[in-house]
CSV table of C-alpha atoms and ligand atoms in Angstrom, one decimal:
chain,number,residue,atom,x,y,z
A,180,UNK,CA,0.0,-0.1,0.0
A,181,UNK,CA,1.5,3.4,-1.1
A,182,UNK,CA,0.6,6.8,0.0
A,183,UNK,CA,0.7,8.2,-3.5
A,184,UNK,CA,1.0,6.6,-7.0
A,185,UNK,CA,1.4,8.6,-10.1
A,186,UNK,CA,0.5,6.6,-13.1
A,187,UNK,CA,1.5,6.8,-16.9
A,188,UNK,CA,4.5,9.1,-16.5
A,189,UNK,CA,7.1,9.8,-19.1
A,190,UNK,CA,10.4,10.2,-17.5
A,191,UNK,CA,13.4,12.5,-18.5
A,192,UNK,CA,15.5,9.4,-19.4
A,193,UNK,CA,13.0,8.4,-22.0
A,194,UNK,CA,11.1,5.7,-20.1
A,195,UNK,CA,7.3,5.8,-20.9
A,196,UNK,CA,4.2,4.6,-19.3
A,197,UNK,CA,5.9,4.3,-15.8
A,198,UNK,CA,4.1,4.4,-12.5
A,199,UNK,CA,5.8,6.0,-9.5
A,200,UNK,CA,4.8,4.8,-6.0
A,201,UNK,CA,5.6,7.0,-2.8
A,202,UNK,CA,5.7,5.8,0.7
A,203,UNK,CA,6.6,8.2,3.8
A,204,UNK,CA,7.8,10.8,1.7
A,205,UNK,CA,10.1,8.9,-0.4
A,206,UNK,CA,9.9,7.1,-3.9
A,207,UNK,CA,9.4,3.4,-3.3
A,208,UNK,CA,8.7,2.0,-6.7
A,209,UNK,CA,9.3,3.3,-10.2
A,210,UNK,CA,8.1,0.5,-12.7
A,211,UNK,CA,5.5,-0.2,-15.6
A,212,UNK,CA,2.1,-1.1,-14.3
A,213,UNK,CA,2.6,-1.0,-10.6
A,214,UNK,CA,0.4,-3.8,-9.2
A,215,UNK,CA,-0.7,-1.9,-6.1
A,216,UNK,CA,-3.0,0.7,-4.7
A,217,UNK,CA,-2.7,4.0,-2.9
A,218,UNK,CA,-4.5,6.5,-0.7
A,219,UNK,CA,-4.1,8.9,-3.6
A,220,UNK,CA,-3.6,8.4,-7.3
A,221,UNK,CA,-2.7,10.9,-9.9
A,222,UNK,CA,-2.9,10.1,-13.6
A,223,UNK,CA,0.0,11.7,-15.5
A,224,UNK,CA,-1.7,10.8,-19.0
A,225,UNK,CA,1.7,10.1,-20.6
A,226,UNK,CA,3.2,13.7,-19.5
A,227,UNK,CA,6.6,14.2,-18.2
A,228,UNK,CA,7.3,13.8,-14.5
A,229,UNK,CA,10.6,15.3,-13.9
A,230,UNK,CA,12.6,16.0,-10.4
A,231,UNK,CA,12.0,19.5,-9.3
A,232,UNK,CA,13.9,22.6,-11.0
A,233,UNK,CA,17.0,23.8,-9.2
A,234,UNK,CA,18.4,27.2,-9.3
A,235,UNK,CA,22.2,27.4,-8.9
A,236,UNK,CA,22.5,31.0,-8.8
A,237,UNK,CA,20.3,33.7,-7.3
A,238,UNK,CA,19.9,36.9,-5.4
A,239,UNK,CA,17.1,36.7,-3.0
A,240,UNK,CA,17.9,39.8,-1.3
A,241,UNK,CA,17.2,42.0,-4.1
A,242,UNK,CA,14.6,40.0,-5.8
A,243,UNK,CA,11.2,41.6,-6.4
A,244,UNK,CA,12.5,45.0,-5.4
A,245,UNK,CA,11.6,46.4,-8.7
A,246,UNK,CA,10.5,50.0,-8.7
A,247,UNK,CA,12.0,50.6,-5.2
A,248,UNK,CA,13.0,53.3,-4.8
A,249,UNK,CA,12.3,53.9,-8.6
A,250,UNK,CA,12.5,52.1,-11.9
A,251,UNK,CA,15.7,51.5,-13.7
A,252,UNK,CA,14.8,53.6,-16.6
A,253,UNK,CA,18.0,52.8,-19.0
A,254,UNK,CA,18.0,49.2,-18.0
A,255,UNK,CA,21.7,49.4,-17.6
A,256,UNK,CA,24.1,48.0,-15.0
A,257,UNK,CA,25.2,51.2,-14.1
A,258,UNK,CA,21.9,52.6,-13.2
A,259,UNK,CA,21.0,49.4,-11.5
A,260,UNK,CA,24.0,49.8,-9.2
A,261,UNK,CA,23.1,53.2,-8.4
A,262,UNK,CA,19.5,52.1,-7.7
A,263,UNK,CA,20.7,49.4,-5.3
A,264,UNK,CA,22.8,52.1,-3.6
A,265,UNK,CA,19.7,54.2,-3.2
A,266,UNK,CA,17.8,51.3,-1.8
A,267,UNK,CA,20.2,49.9,0.8
A,268,UNK,CA,20.0,52.5,3.5
A,269,UNK,CA,16.0,51.8,3.6
A,270,UNK,CA,16.1,48.1,3.6
A,271,UNK,CA,14.6,46.4,6.6
A,272,UNK,CA,14.8,42.7,7.8
A,273,UNK,CA,11.0,42.3,7.4
A,274,UNK,CA,10.9,43.7,3.9
A,275,UNK,CA,13.7,41.5,2.7
A,276,UNK,CA,12.1,38.5,4.3
A,277,UNK,CA,8.6,39.4,2.9
A,278,UNK,CA,9.8,39.7,-0.7
A,279,UNK,CA,11.8,36.5,-0.4
A,280,UNK,CA,9.0,34.6,0.9
A,281,UNK,CA,6.7,36.0,-2.2
A,282,UNK,CA,9.5,34.8,-4.6
A,283,UNK,CA,9.5,31.2,-2.8
A,284,UNK,CA,5.9,31.0,-3.6
A,285,UNK,CA,6.4,32.2,-7.2
A,286,UNK,CA,9.4,29.5,-7.3
A,287,UNK,CA,6.9,26.7,-5.9
A,288,UNK,CA,4.4,27.5,-8.4
A,289,UNK,CA,7.1,26.7,-11.2
A,290,UNK,CA,8.3,23.5,-9.6
A,291,UNK,CA,11.4,25.1,-8.5
A,292,UNK,CA,12.1,23.7,-5.3
A,293,UNK,CA,15.9,24.3,-4.5
A,294,UNK,CA,17.7,27.6,-4.9
A,295,UNK,CA,21.3,28.7,-4.1
A,296,UNK,CA,21.2,32.5,-3.3
A,297,UNK,CA,23.9,34.8,-2.8
A,298,UNK,CA,23.5,37.2,0.1
A,299,UNK,CA,25.2,40.4,0.3
A,300,UNK,CA,27.6,40.4,3.5
A,301,UNK,CA,29.2,44.0,2.9
A,302,UNK,CA,26.4,45.7,4.9
A,303,UNK,CA,27.7,45.7,8.7
A,304,UNK,CA,24.2,45.1,10.1
A,305,UNK,CA,23.9,41.9,7.9
A,306,UNK,CA,20.3,42.5,7.7
A,307,UNK,CA,20.0,40.5,4.5
A,308,UNK,CA,21.7,37.6,6.3
A,309,UNK,CA,19.5,37.6,9.2
A,310,UNK,CA,16.4,37.8,6.9
A,311,UNK,CA,17.1,35.0,4.7
A,312,UNK,CA,18.5,32.6,7.4
A,313,UNK,CA,14.9,33.2,8.9
A,314,UNK,CA,13.3,32.5,5.4
A,315,UNK,CA,15.4,29.4,4.9
A,316,UNK,CA,13.9,28.0,8.1
A,317,UNK,CA,10.4,29.0,7.1
A,318,UNK,CA,10.5,27.5,3.7
A,319,UNK,CA,12.3,24.3,4.6
A,320,UNK,CA,9.1,22.0,4.4
A,321,UNK,CA,8.7,23.0,0.7
A,322,UNK,CA,11.9,24.6,-0.6
A,323,UNK,CA,15.7,23.9,-0.2
A,324,UNK,CA,17.3,27.5,0.2
A,325,UNK,CA,21.1,27.3,0.2
A,326,UNK,CA,22.8,30.7,1.1
A,327,UNK,CA,26.2,31.9,-0.1
A,328,UNK,CA,28.1,34.7,1.8
A,329,UNK,CA,28.7,37.3,-0.9
A,330,UNK,CA,31.0,40.0,-0.4
A,331,UNK,CA,29.3,42.1,-3.1
A,332,UNK,CA,31.9,45.2,-2.9
A,333,UNK,CA,34.9,42.8,-2.6
A,334,UNK,CA,36.3,40.9,0.5
A,335,UNK,CA,39.6,42.7,0.4
A,336,UNK,CA,38.2,46.1,-1.2
A,337,UNK,CA,35.4,46.6,1.2
A,338,UNK,CA,36.6,47.4,4.8
A,339,UNK,CA,35.3,44.9,7.4
A,340,UNK,CA,33.9,42.4,4.6
A,341,UNK,CA,36.0,39.3,5.5
A,342,UNK,CA,35.0,39.7,9.0
A,343,UNK,CA,31.4,40.2,8.2
A,344,UNK,CA,31.6,37.3,5.9
A,345,UNK,CA,33.1,35.1,8.6
A,346,UNK,CA,30.2,36.2,10.9
A,347,UNK,CA,27.7,35.2,8.4
A,348,UNK,CA,29.3,31.7,8.0
A,349,UNK,CA,29.2,31.6,12.0
A,350,UNK,CA,25.3,32.4,11.8
A,351,UNK,CA,24.8,29.5,9.8
A,352,UNK,CA,25.2,30.6,5.9
A,353,UNK,CA,26.1,27.5,4.0
A,354,UNK,CA,28.6,28.6,1.1
A,355,UNK,CA,31.7,30.7,0.8
A,356,UNK,CA,31.2,33.2,-1.8
A,357,UNK,CA,33.6,35.8,-3.5
A,358,UNK,CA,34.2,38.4,-6.3
A,359,UNK,CA,37.8,38.2,-7.3
A,360,UNK,CA,37.2,40.5,-10.6
A,361,UNK,CA,35.9,43.3,-8.6
A,362,UNK,CA,39.1,43.7,-6.4
A,363,UNK,CA,41.3,46.7,-7.1
A,364,UNK,CA,44.0,44.6,-8.8
A,365,UNK,CA,44.5,41.2,-10.5
A,366,UNK,CA,46.9,40.3,-7.6
A,367,UNK,CA,44.1,41.2,-4.8
A,368,UNK,CA,41.7,39.2,-6.7
A,369,UNK,CA,44.0,36.2,-6.8
A,370,UNK,CA,44.5,36.7,-3.0
A,371,UNK,CA,40.9,37.0,-2.4
A,372,UNK,CA,40.3,33.5,-4.0
A,373,UNK,CA,43.4,32.0,-1.9
A,374,UNK,CA,41.9,33.4,1.4
A,375,UNK,CA,38.1,32.4,0.6
A,376,UNK,CA,39.2,28.9,-0.7
A,377,UNK,CA,41.3,28.3,2.6
A,378,UNK,CA,38.4,29.5,4.7
A,379,UNK,CA,36.0,27.0,3.2
A,380,UNK,CA,38.7,24.5,3.3
A,381,UNK,CA,39.0,25.0,7.2
A,382,UNK,CA,35.2,25.0,7.6
A,383,UNK,CA,34.5,22.2,5.4
A,384,UNK,CA,32.2,24.3,3.3
A,385,UNK,CA,31.4,24.8,-0.6
A,386,UNK,CA,32.7,27.8,-2.5
A,387,UNK,CA,30.6,29.7,-5.2
A,388,UNK,CA,32.2,32.8,-6.6
A,389,UNK,CA,31.1,35.4,-8.9
A,390,UNK,CA,34.2,34.9,-11.1
A,391,UNK,CA,35.3,37.0,-14.2
A,392,UNK,CA,31.9,38.6,-15.0
A,393,UNK,CA,33.4,40.7,-17.4
A,394,UNK,CA,34.1,41.1,-21.1
A,395,UNK,CA,37.9,41.4,-20.3
A,396,UNK,CA,39.7,38.4,-21.8
A,397,UNK,CA,42.5,38.8,-19.4
A,398,UNK,CA,40.3,38.4,-16.3
A,399,UNK,CA,41.5,35.0,-15.4
A,400,UNK,CA,40.4,34.3,-11.8
A,401,UNK,CA,38.8,30.9,-12.7
A,402,UNK,CA,42.5,29.8,-13.3
A,403,UNK,CA,43.3,30.6,-9.7
A,404,UNK,CA,40.0,29.3,-8.5
A,405,UNK,CA,40.8,25.8,-10.2
A,406,UNK,CA,44.3,26.1,-8.9
A,407,UNK,CA,43.3,26.6,-5.3
A,408,UNK,CA,40.4,24.0,-5.4
A,409,UNK,CA,43.1,21.4,-6.7
A,410,UNK,CA,45.7,22.6,-4.1
A,411,UNK,CA,43.2,22.4,-1.3
A,412,UNK,CA,41.4,19.3,-2.2
A,413,UNK,CA,38.2,21.0,-2.8
A,414,UNK,CA,37.1,18.7,-5.7
A,415,UNK,CA,33.3,18.7,-6.5
A,416,UNK,CA,32.7,21.5,-3.9
A,417,UNK,CA,33.6,24.7,-5.9
A,418,UNK,CA,31.7,26.5,-8.4
A,419,UNK,CA,32.6,29.5,-10.6
A,420,UNK,CA,29.6,31.5,-11.6
A,421,UNK,CA,29.2,33.7,-14.7
A,422,UNK,CA,33.0,33.2,-16.2
A,423,UNK,CA,31.7,35.5,-18.9
A,424,UNK,CA,35.4,36.4,-19.8
A,425,UNK,CA,35.9,33.1,-21.1
A,426,UNK,CA,33.7,34.1,-24.0
A,427,UNK,CA,36.5,36.6,-25.2
A,428,UNK,CA,39.5,34.7,-24.0
A,429,UNK,CA,42.2,33.6,-26.5
A,430,UNK,CA,41.5,30.0,-27.7
A,431,UNK,CA,44.8,28.6,-27.0
A,432,UNK,CA,44.6,29.8,-23.5
A,433,UNK,CA,41.1,28.3,-23.0
A,434,UNK,CA,42.4,24.8,-24.4
A,435,UNK,CA,44.9,24.9,-21.4
A,436,UNK,CA,42.2,26.2,-19.0
A,437,UNK,CA,39.5,23.6,-19.7
A,438,UNK,CA,41.5,20.7,-18.4
A,439,UNK,CA,42.6,22.6,-15.5
A,440,UNK,CA,39.0,23.2,-14.3
A,441,UNK,CA,38.1,19.5,-15.1
A,442,UNK,CA,40.9,18.3,-13.2
A,443,UNK,CA,39.9,20.6,-10.1
A,444,UNK,CA,36.5,19.4,-10.1
A,445,UNK,CA,35.0,22.9,-10.5
A,446,UNK,CA,31.7,23.6,-11.8
A,447,UNK,CA,30.5,26.3,-14.0
A,448,UNK,CA,27.2,28.3,-13.5
A,449,UNK,CA,26.1,30.4,-16.5
A,450,UNK,CA,23.3,32.7,-16.1
A,451,UNK,CA,21.9,33.3,-19.7
A,452,UNK,CA,19.3,35.8,-19.0
A,453,UNK,CA,21.7,38.2,-17.4
A,454,UNK,CA,24.8,37.4,-19.5
A,455,UNK,CA,23.1,38.1,-22.7
A,456,UNK,CA,21.7,41.5,-21.5
A,457,UNK,CA,24.6,42.7,-19.6
A,458,UNK,CA,27.7,41.4,-21.6
A,459,UNK,CA,29.1,42.9,-24.7
A,460,UNK,CA,26.8,45.9,-24.0
A,461,UNK,CA,29.3,48.4,-24.9
A,462,UNK,CA,30.6,46.8,-28.0
A,463,UNK,CA,29.9,48.3,-31.5
A,464,UNK,CA,29.1,45.5,-34.2
A,465,UNK,CA,29.6,42.8,-34.1
A,466,UNK,CA,28.5,42.4,-30.4
A,467,UNK,CA,29.7,39.5,-28.4
A,468,UNK,CA,27.1,37.4,-26.7
A,469,UNK,CA,29.4,37.2,-23.5
A,470,UNK,CA,28.0,34.0,-22.0
A,471,UNK,CA,30.6,31.4,-21.0
A,472,UNK,CA,31.7,28.5,-23.0
A,473,UNK,CA,28.9,26.2,-22.4
A,474,UNK,CA,29.3,23.5,-24.8
A,475,UNK,CA,33.1,23.2,-24.8
A,476,UNK,CA,33.0,22.8,-21.1
A,477,UNK,CA,30.5,20.1,-21.1
A,478,UNK,CA,32.4,18.3,-23.8
A,479,UNK,CA,35.6,18.6,-21.5
A,480,UNK,CA,33.4,16.9,-18.8
A,481,UNK,CA,32.7,20.1,-16.6
A,482,UNK,CA,29.4,20.3,-14.8
A,483,UNK,CA,27.5,23.4,-16.2
A,484,UNK,CA,24.3,24.7,-14.7
A,485,UNK,CA,22.2,27.6,-15.8
A,486,UNK,CA,21.1,30.1,-13.0
A,487,UNK,CA,18.3,32.7,-13.0
A,488,UNK,CA,20.7,35.2,-11.1
A,489,UNK,CA,17.9,38.1,-10.8
A,490,UNK,CA,14.1,38.5,-10.9
A,491,UNK,CA,12.6,42.1,-11.0
A,492,UNK,CA,15.5,43.7,-9.2
A,493,UNK,CA,17.5,46.9,-9.8
A,494,UNK,CA,19.6,44.9,-12.3
A,495,UNK,CA,16.8,43.0,-14.3
A,496,UNK,CA,13.2,44.0,-14.6
A,497,UNK,CA,12.0,40.7,-15.7
A,498,UNK,CA,11.8,37.1,-14.8
A,499,UNK,CA,9.1,34.8,-13.0
A,500,UNK,CA,11.0,32.0,-11.3
A,501,UNK,CA,10.6,29.9,-14.5
A,502,UNK,CA,13.7,27.7,-14.8
A,503,UNK,CA,12.6,26.5,-18.3
A,504,UNK,CA,12.8,30.1,-19.6
A,505,UNK,CA,16.5,30.2,-18.2
A,506,UNK,CA,17.2,26.7,-20.2
A,507,UNK,CA,15.3,28.2,-23.2
A,508,UNK,CA,17.5,31.4,-23.0
A,509,UNK,CA,20.6,29.2,-22.5
A,510,UNK,CA,20.0,26.9,-25.4
A,511,UNK,CA,19.7,29.8,-27.8
A,512,UNK,CA,22.7,31.7,-26.6
A,513,UNK,CA,25.0,28.8,-26.6
A,514,UNK,CA,23.4,27.5,-29.9
A,515,UNK,CA,23.0,24.3,-28.4
A,516,UNK,CA,20.2,23.0,-30.8
A,517,UNK,CA,21.4,19.3,-31.2
A,518,UNK,CA,19.3,16.6,-29.8
A,519,UNK,CA,21.7,15.7,-26.9
A,520,UNK,CA,22.4,19.5,-26.3
A,521,UNK,CA,18.8,20.4,-25.9
A,522,UNK,CA,18.6,17.6,-23.2
A,523,UNK,CA,21.8,19.0,-21.5
A,524,UNK,CA,20.0,22.3,-21.3
A,525,UNK,CA,17.0,20.5,-19.2
A,526,UNK,CA,19.7,19.0,-17.1
A,527,UNK,CA,21.4,22.3,-16.5
A,528,UNK,CA,18.3,23.4,-14.6
A,529,UNK,CA,17.5,20.1,-12.9
A,530,UNK,CA,20.1,17.3,-12.3
A,531,UNK,CA,23.4,19.3,-12.6
A,532,UNK,CA,22.6,22.1,-10.2
A,533,UNK,CA,21.3,19.5,-7.7
A,534,UNK,CA,24.9,17.9,-7.9
A,535,UNK,CA,26.5,21.4,-7.5
A,536,UNK,CA,24.4,22.1,-4.5
A,537,UNK,CA,25.0,18.5,-3.0
A,538,UNK,CA,21.4,18.0,-2.6
A,539,UNK,CA,20.7,14.7,-0.8
A,540,UNK,CA,18.1,12.3,-2.0
A,541,UNK,CA,17.3,14.2,-5.3
A,542,UNK,CA,16.1,12.4,-8.4
A,543,UNK,CA,13.6,9.9,-9.5
A,544,UNK,CA,15.3,6.6,-8.2
A,545,UNK,CA,13.8,4.5,-5.6
A,546,UNK,CA,15.0,5.9,-2.2
A,547,UNK,CA,14.8,9.4,-3.4
A,548,UNK,CA,12.9,12.2,-1.8
A,549,UNK,CA,9.3,12.0,-3.3
A,550,UNK,CA,9.9,15.6,-4.9
A,551,UNK,CA,8.9,16.0,-8.6
A,552,UNK,CA,7.0,18.2,-11.2
A,553,UNK,CA,4.1,17.0,-13.6
A,554,UNK,CA,4.8,19.0,-16.6
A,555,UNK,CA,2.4,19.6,-19.7
A,556,UNK,CA,4.9,18.1,-21.9
A,557,UNK,CA,5.9,14.8,-23.1
A,558,UNK,CA,9.6,15.1,-23.0
A,559,UNK,CA,12.5,17.4,-21.7
A,560,UNK,CA,12.9,19.3,-25.0
A,561,UNK,CA,9.2,19.9,-25.4
A,562,UNK,CA,9.2,21.2,-21.8
A,563,UNK,CA,11.9,23.7,-22.8
A,564,UNK,CA,10.2,24.7,-25.9
A,565,UNK,CA,6.7,25.4,-24.5
A,566,UNK,CA,8.1,26.7,-21.0
A,567,UNK,CA,5.5,23.9,-20.0
A,568,UNK,CA,3.0,24.5,-17.5
A,569,UNK,CA,3.7,22.8,-14.2
A,570,UNK,CA,0.4,20.8,-13.8
A,571,UNK,CA,1.3,19.7,-10.3
A,572,UNK,CA,4.3,20.0,-7.9
A,573,UNK,CA,5.0,17.3,-5.3
A,574,UNK,CA,7.2,17.6,-2.2
A,575,UNK,CA,7.8,14.8,0.1
A,576,UNK,CA,4.7,12.9,-1.4
A,577,UNK,CA,2.5,15.9,-0.8
A,578,UNK,CA,0.7,17.9,-3.6
A,579,UNK,CA,1.9,21.5,-2.9
A,580,UNK,CA,1.0,23.3,-6.2
A,581,UNK,CA,-1.3,22.9,-9.2
A,582,UNK,CA,-1.8,25.0,-12.4
A,583,UNK,CA,-4.6,24.1,-14.9
A,584,UNK,CA,-3.3,23.0,-18.2
A,585,UNK,CA,-2.9,25.6,-20.9
A,586,UNK,CA,-5.5,25.1,-23.7
A,587,UNK,CA,-7.4,27.7,-25.9
A,588,UNK,CA,-10.4,27.2,-28.0
A,589,UNK,CA,-10.4,28.5,-31.7
A,590,UNK,CA,-13.2,29.9,-33.5
A,591,UNK,CA,-12.1,30.1,-37.1
A,592,UNK,CA,-13.8,30.2,-40.3
A,593,UNK,CA,-13.2,27.0,-42.5
A,594,UNK,CA,-11.9,25.0,-39.5
A,595,UNK,CA,-13.6,22.6,-37.1
A,596,UNK,CA,-14.9,25.0,-34.1
A,597,UNK,CA,-13.6,23.3,-31.1
A,598,UNK,CA,-10.1,22.5,-31.9
A,599,UNK,CA,-8.0,22.6,-28.5
A,600,UNK,CA,-4.8,24.6,-29.1
A,601,UNK,CA,-1.7,23.3,-27.2
A,602,UNK,CA,1.0,24.1,-29.4
A,603,UNK,CA,2.0,20.5,-29.7
A,604,UNK,CA,2.5,18.0,-32.8
A,605,UNK,CA,-0.1,15.3,-32.7
A,606,UNK,CA,0.7,12.3,-30.7
A,607,UNK,CA,2.8,9.6,-32.5
A,608,UNK,CA,4.1,12.2,-34.9
A,609,UNK,CA,7.5,12.6,-33.2
B,1184,LIG,FE1,25.1,36.9,-9.6
């Protein structure tokens, strides 16, 4: 006897007509025609059941602050930075927590059940840290929030930042952050990477740095990050976020860099929506795309995830917590239109970031947490194409969100009048 059975699922690995049985919040069976009953049954009707979406790179302390104190009229990074400066003195712990909780609601509705969020530690009051630690506890039953101590103004450049970063870790922040390209010199950048990686090694923590988020081909802090990860034995625990300078680097240098990143077990996190809007912005034509070398890193065996980075904040006025929108943009910007490559874009917002975050019990195997999303799509590529509706979101075996299927009725001359419009090829066509 199961608590829940979801029947007739398609799975991301291509299995069809599979039943998933859930017992006590865990997946207890995955097989065709499960000969059992359950307190609750759900018919997937051949649609895709995926493990939940995971966002490996986000800023929850600024999310949904759009319009406060005013709207970014130019849409540029510089006006965004100025805006954040204007807003900072007026921030309160309650307001940050309230916005974060609202964003977590959006995330759950979109089947996004794990988020790694950077939190600015350069404010000596550590208001955002307090707020997001409180939110992390509050959302724990339905969403895994992992926090990164992020010295937004530079751990060496900003007075007191290292002390505040250590305080944030002592308060319970999970991951060590950094921003080497924002330090005053290349040497300071490299030194910040050394200090922060040693701190993480001492404390047994993971590392995730904003690294080389620029168009400068000589911004090579990823090399130092990989070197330090290797030296300190941090394999599998370090991520470099953005890495946009790699887009502009010399090809010979990159051919030497990729094996170093792979050897060090360092993962990469690209943020397609933000990279394509910010990078190459000051170029004349031709304009660089600026996103890091995703297919090349994947080919070298490096884990690459896609993050959302920002949603409705001073830097980005759009976004909705939809990781399929992120995958869709990543696919286009990286020109990953091959069959296997499109699948990799789906993995970049599900299984790969789950590995980078070190999520326990993630997946659709027997023994994993019963966390999954029923999508209005038949396979991962269709899910990306349609930014498919999340028909049902399940956490620990409990239904926590539902959205009605997308349909439209057409009333057209010379066409049957009741055609359902689902933007899908007929069954059996593909
Ligand atoms: Fe970021």
